[in-house]
Coordinates of C-alpha atoms and ligand atoms in Angstrom, one line a residue:
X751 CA -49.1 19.8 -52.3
X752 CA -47.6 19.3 -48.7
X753 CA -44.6 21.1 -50.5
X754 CA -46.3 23.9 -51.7
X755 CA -47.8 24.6 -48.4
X756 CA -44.9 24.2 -46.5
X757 CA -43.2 26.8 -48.6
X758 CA -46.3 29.3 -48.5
X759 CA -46.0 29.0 -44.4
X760 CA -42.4 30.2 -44.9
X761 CA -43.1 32.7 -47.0
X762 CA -45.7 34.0 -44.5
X763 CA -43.3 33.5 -41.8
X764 CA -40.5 35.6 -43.7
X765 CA -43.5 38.2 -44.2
X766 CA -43.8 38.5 -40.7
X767 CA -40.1 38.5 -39.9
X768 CA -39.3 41.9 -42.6
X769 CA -42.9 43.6 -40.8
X770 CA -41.0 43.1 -38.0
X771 CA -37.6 44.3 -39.1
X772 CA -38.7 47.1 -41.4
X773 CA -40.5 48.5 -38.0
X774 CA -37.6 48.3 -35.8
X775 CA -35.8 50.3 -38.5
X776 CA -38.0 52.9 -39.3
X777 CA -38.4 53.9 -35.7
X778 CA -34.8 53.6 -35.4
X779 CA -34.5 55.9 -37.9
X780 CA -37.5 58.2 -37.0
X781 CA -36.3 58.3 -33.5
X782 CA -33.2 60.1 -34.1
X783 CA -35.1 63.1 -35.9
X784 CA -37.9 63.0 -33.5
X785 CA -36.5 65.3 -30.5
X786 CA -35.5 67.9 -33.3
X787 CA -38.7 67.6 -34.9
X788 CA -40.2 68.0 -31.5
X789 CA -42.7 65.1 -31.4
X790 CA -41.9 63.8 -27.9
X791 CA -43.0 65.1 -25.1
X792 CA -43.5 64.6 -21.8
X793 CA -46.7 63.4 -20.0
X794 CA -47.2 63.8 -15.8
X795 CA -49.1 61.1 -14.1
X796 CA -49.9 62.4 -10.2
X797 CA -48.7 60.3 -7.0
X798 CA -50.7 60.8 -4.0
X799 CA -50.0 60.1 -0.5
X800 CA -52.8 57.7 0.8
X801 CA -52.5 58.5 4.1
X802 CA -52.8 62.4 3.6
X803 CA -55.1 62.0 0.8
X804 CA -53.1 65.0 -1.1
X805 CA -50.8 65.2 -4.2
X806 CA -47.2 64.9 -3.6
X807 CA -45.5 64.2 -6.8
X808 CA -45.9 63.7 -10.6
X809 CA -44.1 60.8 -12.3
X810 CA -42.9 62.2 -15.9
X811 CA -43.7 59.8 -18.6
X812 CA -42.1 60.1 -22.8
X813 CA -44.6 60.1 -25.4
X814 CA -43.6 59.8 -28.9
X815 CA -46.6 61.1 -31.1
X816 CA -45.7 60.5 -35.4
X817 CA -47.2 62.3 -38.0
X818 CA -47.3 59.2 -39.7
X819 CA -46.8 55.9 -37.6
X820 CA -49.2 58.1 -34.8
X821 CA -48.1 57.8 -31.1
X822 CA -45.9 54.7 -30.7
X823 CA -45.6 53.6 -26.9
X824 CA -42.3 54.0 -24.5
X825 CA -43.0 50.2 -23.8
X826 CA -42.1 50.1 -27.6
X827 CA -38.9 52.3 -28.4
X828 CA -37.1 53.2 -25.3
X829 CA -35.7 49.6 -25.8
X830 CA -34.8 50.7 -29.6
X831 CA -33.4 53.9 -28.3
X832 CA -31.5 51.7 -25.4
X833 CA -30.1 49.2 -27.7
X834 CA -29.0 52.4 -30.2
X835 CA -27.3 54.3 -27.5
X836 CA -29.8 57.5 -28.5
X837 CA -31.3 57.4 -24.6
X838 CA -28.5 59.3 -23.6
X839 CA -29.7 62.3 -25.6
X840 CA -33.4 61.0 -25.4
X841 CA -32.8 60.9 -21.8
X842 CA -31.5 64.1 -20.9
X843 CA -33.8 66.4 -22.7
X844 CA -36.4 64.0 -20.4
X845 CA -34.4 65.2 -17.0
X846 CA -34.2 68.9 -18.3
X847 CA -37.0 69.2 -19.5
X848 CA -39.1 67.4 -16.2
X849 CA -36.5 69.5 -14.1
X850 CA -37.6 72.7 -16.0
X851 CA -41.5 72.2 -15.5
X852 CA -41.3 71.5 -11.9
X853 CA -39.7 74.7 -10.9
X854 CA -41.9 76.7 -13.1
X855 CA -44.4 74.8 -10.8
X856 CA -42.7 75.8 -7.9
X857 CA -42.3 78.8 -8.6
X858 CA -46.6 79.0 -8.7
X859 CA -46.3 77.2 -5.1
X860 CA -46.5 74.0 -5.1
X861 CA -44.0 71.7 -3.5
X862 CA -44.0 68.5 -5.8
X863 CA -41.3 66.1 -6.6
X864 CA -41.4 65.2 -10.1
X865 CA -39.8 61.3 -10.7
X866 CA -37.9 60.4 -14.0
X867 CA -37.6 56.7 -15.3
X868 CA -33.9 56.6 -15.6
X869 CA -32.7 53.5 -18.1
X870 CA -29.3 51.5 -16.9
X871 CA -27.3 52.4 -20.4
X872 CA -28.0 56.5 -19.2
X873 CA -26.1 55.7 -15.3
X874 CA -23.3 54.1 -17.6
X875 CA -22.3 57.5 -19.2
X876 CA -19.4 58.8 -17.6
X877 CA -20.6 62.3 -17.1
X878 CA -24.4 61.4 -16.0
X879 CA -24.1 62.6 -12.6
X880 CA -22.2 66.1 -13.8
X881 CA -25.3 66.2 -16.2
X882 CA -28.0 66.1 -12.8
X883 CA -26.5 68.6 -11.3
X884 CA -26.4 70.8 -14.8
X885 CA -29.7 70.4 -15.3
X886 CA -30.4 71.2 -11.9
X887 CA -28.0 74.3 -11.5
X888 CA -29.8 75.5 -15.4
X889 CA -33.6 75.0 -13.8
X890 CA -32.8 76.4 -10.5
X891 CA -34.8 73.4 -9.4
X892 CA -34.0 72.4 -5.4
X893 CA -32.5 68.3 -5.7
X894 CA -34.9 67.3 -3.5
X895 CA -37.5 68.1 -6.0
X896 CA -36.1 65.5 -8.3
X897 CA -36.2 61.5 -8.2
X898 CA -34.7 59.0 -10.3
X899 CA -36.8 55.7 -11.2
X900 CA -34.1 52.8 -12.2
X901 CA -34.9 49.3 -12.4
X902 CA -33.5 46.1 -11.3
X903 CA -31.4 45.9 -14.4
X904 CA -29.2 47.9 -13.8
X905 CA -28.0 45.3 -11.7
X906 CA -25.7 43.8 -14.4
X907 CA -23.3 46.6 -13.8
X908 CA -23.9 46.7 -9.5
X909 CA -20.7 48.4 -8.7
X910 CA -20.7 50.9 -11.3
X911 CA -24.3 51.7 -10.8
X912 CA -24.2 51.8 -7.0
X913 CA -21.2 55.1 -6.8
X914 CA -23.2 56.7 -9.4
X915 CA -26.6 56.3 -7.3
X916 CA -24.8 57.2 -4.2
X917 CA -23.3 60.4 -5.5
X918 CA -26.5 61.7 -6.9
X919 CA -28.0 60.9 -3.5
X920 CA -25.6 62.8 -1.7
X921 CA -26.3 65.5 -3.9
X922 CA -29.6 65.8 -2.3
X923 CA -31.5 64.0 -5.4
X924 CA -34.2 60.9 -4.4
X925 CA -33.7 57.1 -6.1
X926 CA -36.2 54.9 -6.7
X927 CA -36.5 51.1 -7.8
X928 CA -39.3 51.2 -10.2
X929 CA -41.2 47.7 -11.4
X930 CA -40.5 46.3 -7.8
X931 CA -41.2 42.5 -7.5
X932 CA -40.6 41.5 -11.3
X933 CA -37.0 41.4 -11.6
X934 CA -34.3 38.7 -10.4
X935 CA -32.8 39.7 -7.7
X936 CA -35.3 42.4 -5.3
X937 CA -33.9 41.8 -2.3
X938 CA -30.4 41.6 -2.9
X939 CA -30.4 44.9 -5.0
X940 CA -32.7 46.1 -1.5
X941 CA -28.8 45.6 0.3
X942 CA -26.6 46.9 -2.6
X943 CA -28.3 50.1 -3.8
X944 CA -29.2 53.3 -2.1
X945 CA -32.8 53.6 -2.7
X946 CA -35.5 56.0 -1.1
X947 CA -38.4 54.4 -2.3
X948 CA -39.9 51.2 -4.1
X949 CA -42.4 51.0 -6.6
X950 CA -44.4 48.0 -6.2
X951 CA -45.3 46.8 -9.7
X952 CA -48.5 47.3 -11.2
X953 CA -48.9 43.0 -12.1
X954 CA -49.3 42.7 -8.3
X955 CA -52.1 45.5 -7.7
X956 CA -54.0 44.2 -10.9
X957 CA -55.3 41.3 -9.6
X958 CA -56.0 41.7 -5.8
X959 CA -59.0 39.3 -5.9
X960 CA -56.2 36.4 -5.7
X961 CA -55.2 35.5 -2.0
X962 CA -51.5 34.8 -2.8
X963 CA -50.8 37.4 -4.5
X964 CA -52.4 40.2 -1.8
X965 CA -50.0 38.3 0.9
X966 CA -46.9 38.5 -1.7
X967 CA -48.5 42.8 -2.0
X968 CA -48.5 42.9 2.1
X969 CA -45.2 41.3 2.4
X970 CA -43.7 43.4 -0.1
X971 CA -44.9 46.8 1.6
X972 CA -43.4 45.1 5.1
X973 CA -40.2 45.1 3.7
X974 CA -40.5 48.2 2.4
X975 CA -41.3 50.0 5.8
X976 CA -39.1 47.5 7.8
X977 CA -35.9 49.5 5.4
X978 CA -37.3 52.8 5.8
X979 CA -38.2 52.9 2.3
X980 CA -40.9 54.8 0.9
X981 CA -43.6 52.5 -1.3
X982 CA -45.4 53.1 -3.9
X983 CA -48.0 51.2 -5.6
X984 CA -48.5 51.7 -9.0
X985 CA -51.6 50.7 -11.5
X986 CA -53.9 51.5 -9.2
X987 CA -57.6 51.8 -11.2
X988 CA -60.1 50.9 -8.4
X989 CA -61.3 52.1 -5.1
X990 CA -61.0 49.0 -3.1
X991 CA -57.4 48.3 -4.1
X992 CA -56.8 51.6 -2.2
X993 CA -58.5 50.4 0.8
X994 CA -56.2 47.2 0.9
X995 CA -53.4 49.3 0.2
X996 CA -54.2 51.8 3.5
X997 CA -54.9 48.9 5.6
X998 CA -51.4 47.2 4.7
X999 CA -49.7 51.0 5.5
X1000 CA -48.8 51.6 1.9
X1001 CA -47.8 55.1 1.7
X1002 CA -48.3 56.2 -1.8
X1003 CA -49.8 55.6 -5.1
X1004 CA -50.2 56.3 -8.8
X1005 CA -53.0 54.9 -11.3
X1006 CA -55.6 55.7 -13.4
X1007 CA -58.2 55.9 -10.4
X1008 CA -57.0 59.0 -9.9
X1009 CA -55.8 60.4 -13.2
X1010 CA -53.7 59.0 -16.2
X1011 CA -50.5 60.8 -17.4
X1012 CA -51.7 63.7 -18.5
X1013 CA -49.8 67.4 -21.0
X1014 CA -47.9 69.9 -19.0
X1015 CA -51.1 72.0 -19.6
X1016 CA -53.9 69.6 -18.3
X1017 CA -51.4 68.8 -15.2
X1018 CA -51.8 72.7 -14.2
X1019 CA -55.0 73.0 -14.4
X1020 CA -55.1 70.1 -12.2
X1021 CA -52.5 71.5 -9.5
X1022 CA -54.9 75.0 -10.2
X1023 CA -57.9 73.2 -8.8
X1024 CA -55.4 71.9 -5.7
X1025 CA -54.3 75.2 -4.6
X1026 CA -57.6 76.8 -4.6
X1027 CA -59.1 73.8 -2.9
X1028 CA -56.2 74.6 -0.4
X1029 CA -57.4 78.1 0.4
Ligands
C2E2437 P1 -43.1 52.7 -15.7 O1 -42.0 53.6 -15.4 O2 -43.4 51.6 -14.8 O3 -44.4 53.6 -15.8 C1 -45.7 53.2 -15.5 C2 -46.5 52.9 -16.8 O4 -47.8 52.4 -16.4 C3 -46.7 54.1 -17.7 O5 -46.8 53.5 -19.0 C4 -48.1 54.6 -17.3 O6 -48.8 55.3 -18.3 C5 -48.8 53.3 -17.0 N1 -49.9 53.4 -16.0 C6 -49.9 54.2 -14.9 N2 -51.1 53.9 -14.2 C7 -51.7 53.0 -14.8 C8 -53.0 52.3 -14.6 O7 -53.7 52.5 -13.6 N3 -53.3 51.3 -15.5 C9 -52.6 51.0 -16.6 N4 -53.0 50.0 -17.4 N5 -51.4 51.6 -16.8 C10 -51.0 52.6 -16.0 P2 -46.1 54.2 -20.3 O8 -46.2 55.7 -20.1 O9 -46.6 53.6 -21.5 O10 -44.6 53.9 -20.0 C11 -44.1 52.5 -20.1 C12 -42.7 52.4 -19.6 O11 -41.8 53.1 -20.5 C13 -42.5 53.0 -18.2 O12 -42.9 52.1 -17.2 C14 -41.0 53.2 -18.3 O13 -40.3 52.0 -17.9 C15 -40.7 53.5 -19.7 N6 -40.5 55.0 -19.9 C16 -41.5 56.0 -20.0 N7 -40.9 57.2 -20.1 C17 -39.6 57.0 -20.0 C18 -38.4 57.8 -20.0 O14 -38.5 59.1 -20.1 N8 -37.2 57.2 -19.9 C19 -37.0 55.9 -19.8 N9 -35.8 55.4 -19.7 N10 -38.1 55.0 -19.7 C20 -39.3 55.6 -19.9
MG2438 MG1 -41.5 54.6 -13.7
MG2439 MG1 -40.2 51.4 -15.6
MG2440 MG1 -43.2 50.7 -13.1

C-alpha cells in the first residue's frame, strides 16, 4: 500500500513538473509570434511629484494579452523572453514605441518624461546605445524625455554595463535603479553606476505600519538626497503613506492611489483633464 502511494505522489509530482514545463514552452513559443500578432502593448502608470502635487512622468509597463492563455503578467515572461534572448526585439519595439507616444504627447503640450524598464541581457547588445539614439532621432523625441529603469542585476556585468549607462547619459537620456533595496549590493552599485534617480521598492512602502522598516524607508530616501539622486517610491495605494513619504522629503511617487497603468488612450484623457485643469 505504502508503495502504491508513494508511486501516486510521484506521479502527481511529475504531473506538476510537465504543467510546469508545457507552460514555459508554450509561452516561449507564443511569445515569439506575439509582437507580430500585435498582442502586447504598452500600459502608462503616472509618477507625480509630491512636493508639486503635479504629473511629471509616466512609467511604461508591457502587457501581453492572449487570445487563448488571456493576459499573462511581465512578472511572468520577461524572464522567458530574458532567458530566450527575444527581449532584445521585445525590448526595442517597448523603447520605440514609449519613445513614439511621448512626443505625440509633446507635441499636445505636455512636458513628461516617460521611463522604460530596461532588462540587463538588452545593455549587453553591442549596438543598444546606437539603437536609443535611433529611436530617438525616428520619434523626434528630446533625450531628456526618456529614462531607463535597470536593476541591480545588471551588476554581474559592472564594467560593461557602467560605459553603456554612461554613454546613454551623456547623450542627454536619464537612468534609473528600479526595485531599490531588494538586490545585493545597493550601495555599492550607488558608487559604480551613473544613476539619476532610485526607485525605492514597493515591499518597503507596503507595510509602513512596521517601525523598522519606516526607518530602513527614511534612511533609504537620506541616501538618496545625500547623492543627489532623485527618489521615487513606488506601490503607493494609501493616503497616509504619502504623508510619511512628504515628511521624509521623498520627491516622487507611483501607485495605485493615484492611478494603475493604464492604454495609451485612457492615459490622454487623463493628461486632457491636466491641461485644462491648468488653464
Ligand atoms: P517594475 O518595473 O518594478 O514595475 C512596477 C510594477 O508594480 C508593475 O507591475 C506595476 O503595475 C505594479 N504596481 C504599480 N503600482 C502598484 C501598486 O500601487 N500596487 C501594486 N500591487 N502594484 C503596483 P507589472 O506591470 O506587472 O510589471 C512587473 C515587472 O515586469 C516590472 O516591475 C518590470 O520589472 C517588468 N516589466 C514590465 N514591463 C517591462 C518591459 O517593457 N521591459 C522589461 N525588461 N521589464 C518589464
Ligand atoms: Mg520599473
Ligand atoms: Mg523592475
Ligand atoms: Mg520596481
Amino acid at each position: 500500500l505504502a508503495k502504491e502511494k508513494g508511486k501516486n505522489r510521484y506521479q502527481f509530482f511529475n504531473t506538476e513538473l510537465n504543467d510546469v514545463v508545457n507552460r514555459r514552452m508554450t509561452l516561449e513559443v507564443e511569445l515569439r509570434k506575439a509582437m507580430e500578432l500585435q498582442q502586447v502593448s504598452l500600459h502608462y502608470q503616472p509618477k507625480f511629484s509630491l512636493k508639486e502635487n503635479r504629473l511629471v512622468g509616466m512609467e511604461a509597463l508591457l502587457r501581453w494579452d492572449h487570445p487563448v492563455l488571456g493576459s499573462v503578467s511581465p512578472a511572468e515572461f520577461i524572464p522567458i523572453a530574458e532567458e530566450t534572448g527575444q527581449i532584445n526585439a521585445i525590448g526595442e519595439w517597448v523603447i520605440k514605441t514609449a519613445c513614439k507616444q511621448n512626443k505625440i504627447w509633446y507635441d499636445q503640450g505636455h512636458r513628461l518624461c516617460v521611463s522604460v524598464n530596461v532588462s540587463a541581457r538588452q545593455l549587453e547588445q553591442f549596438d543598444f546605445v546606437r539603437m536609443v539614439k535611433s529611436a530617438l532621432l525616428e520619434t523626434g523625441l528630446s533625450p531628456a524625455y526618456l529614462e531607463l529603469e535597470i536593476t541591480e542585476s545588471i551588476m554581474q556585468n559592472t564594467t560593461e554595463s557602467t560605459e553603456v549607462l554612461q554613454s546613454i547619459k551623456e547623450y542627454g537620456v536619464k537612468t534609473s535603479l528600479d526595485d531599490f533595496g531588494t538586490g545585493y549590493s545597493s550601495l555599492y552599485i550607488l558608487k559604480e553606476l551613473p544613476i539619476d534617480a532610485i526607485k525605492i521598492d514597493k515591499s518597503f512602502i507596503d507595510n509602513m505600519e512596521d517601525a523598522t522598516n519606516l526607518s530602513i524607508i527614511k534612511t533609504i530616501i537620506d541616501i538618496g538626497l545625500n547623492l543627489n539622486l532623485q527618489v521615487v517610491a513606488e506601490g503607493i495605494e494609501h493616503a497616509y503613506q504619502i504623508e510619511y513619504l512628504r515628511g521624509f522629503n521623498c520627491g516622487y511617487g507611483q501607485g495605485y492611489f493615484f492611478s494603475e497603468p493604464v492604454p495609451a488612450d485612457k492615459f490622454e484623457e487623463k493628461l486632457k483633464l491636466d491641461l485644462l485643469l491648468k488653464q
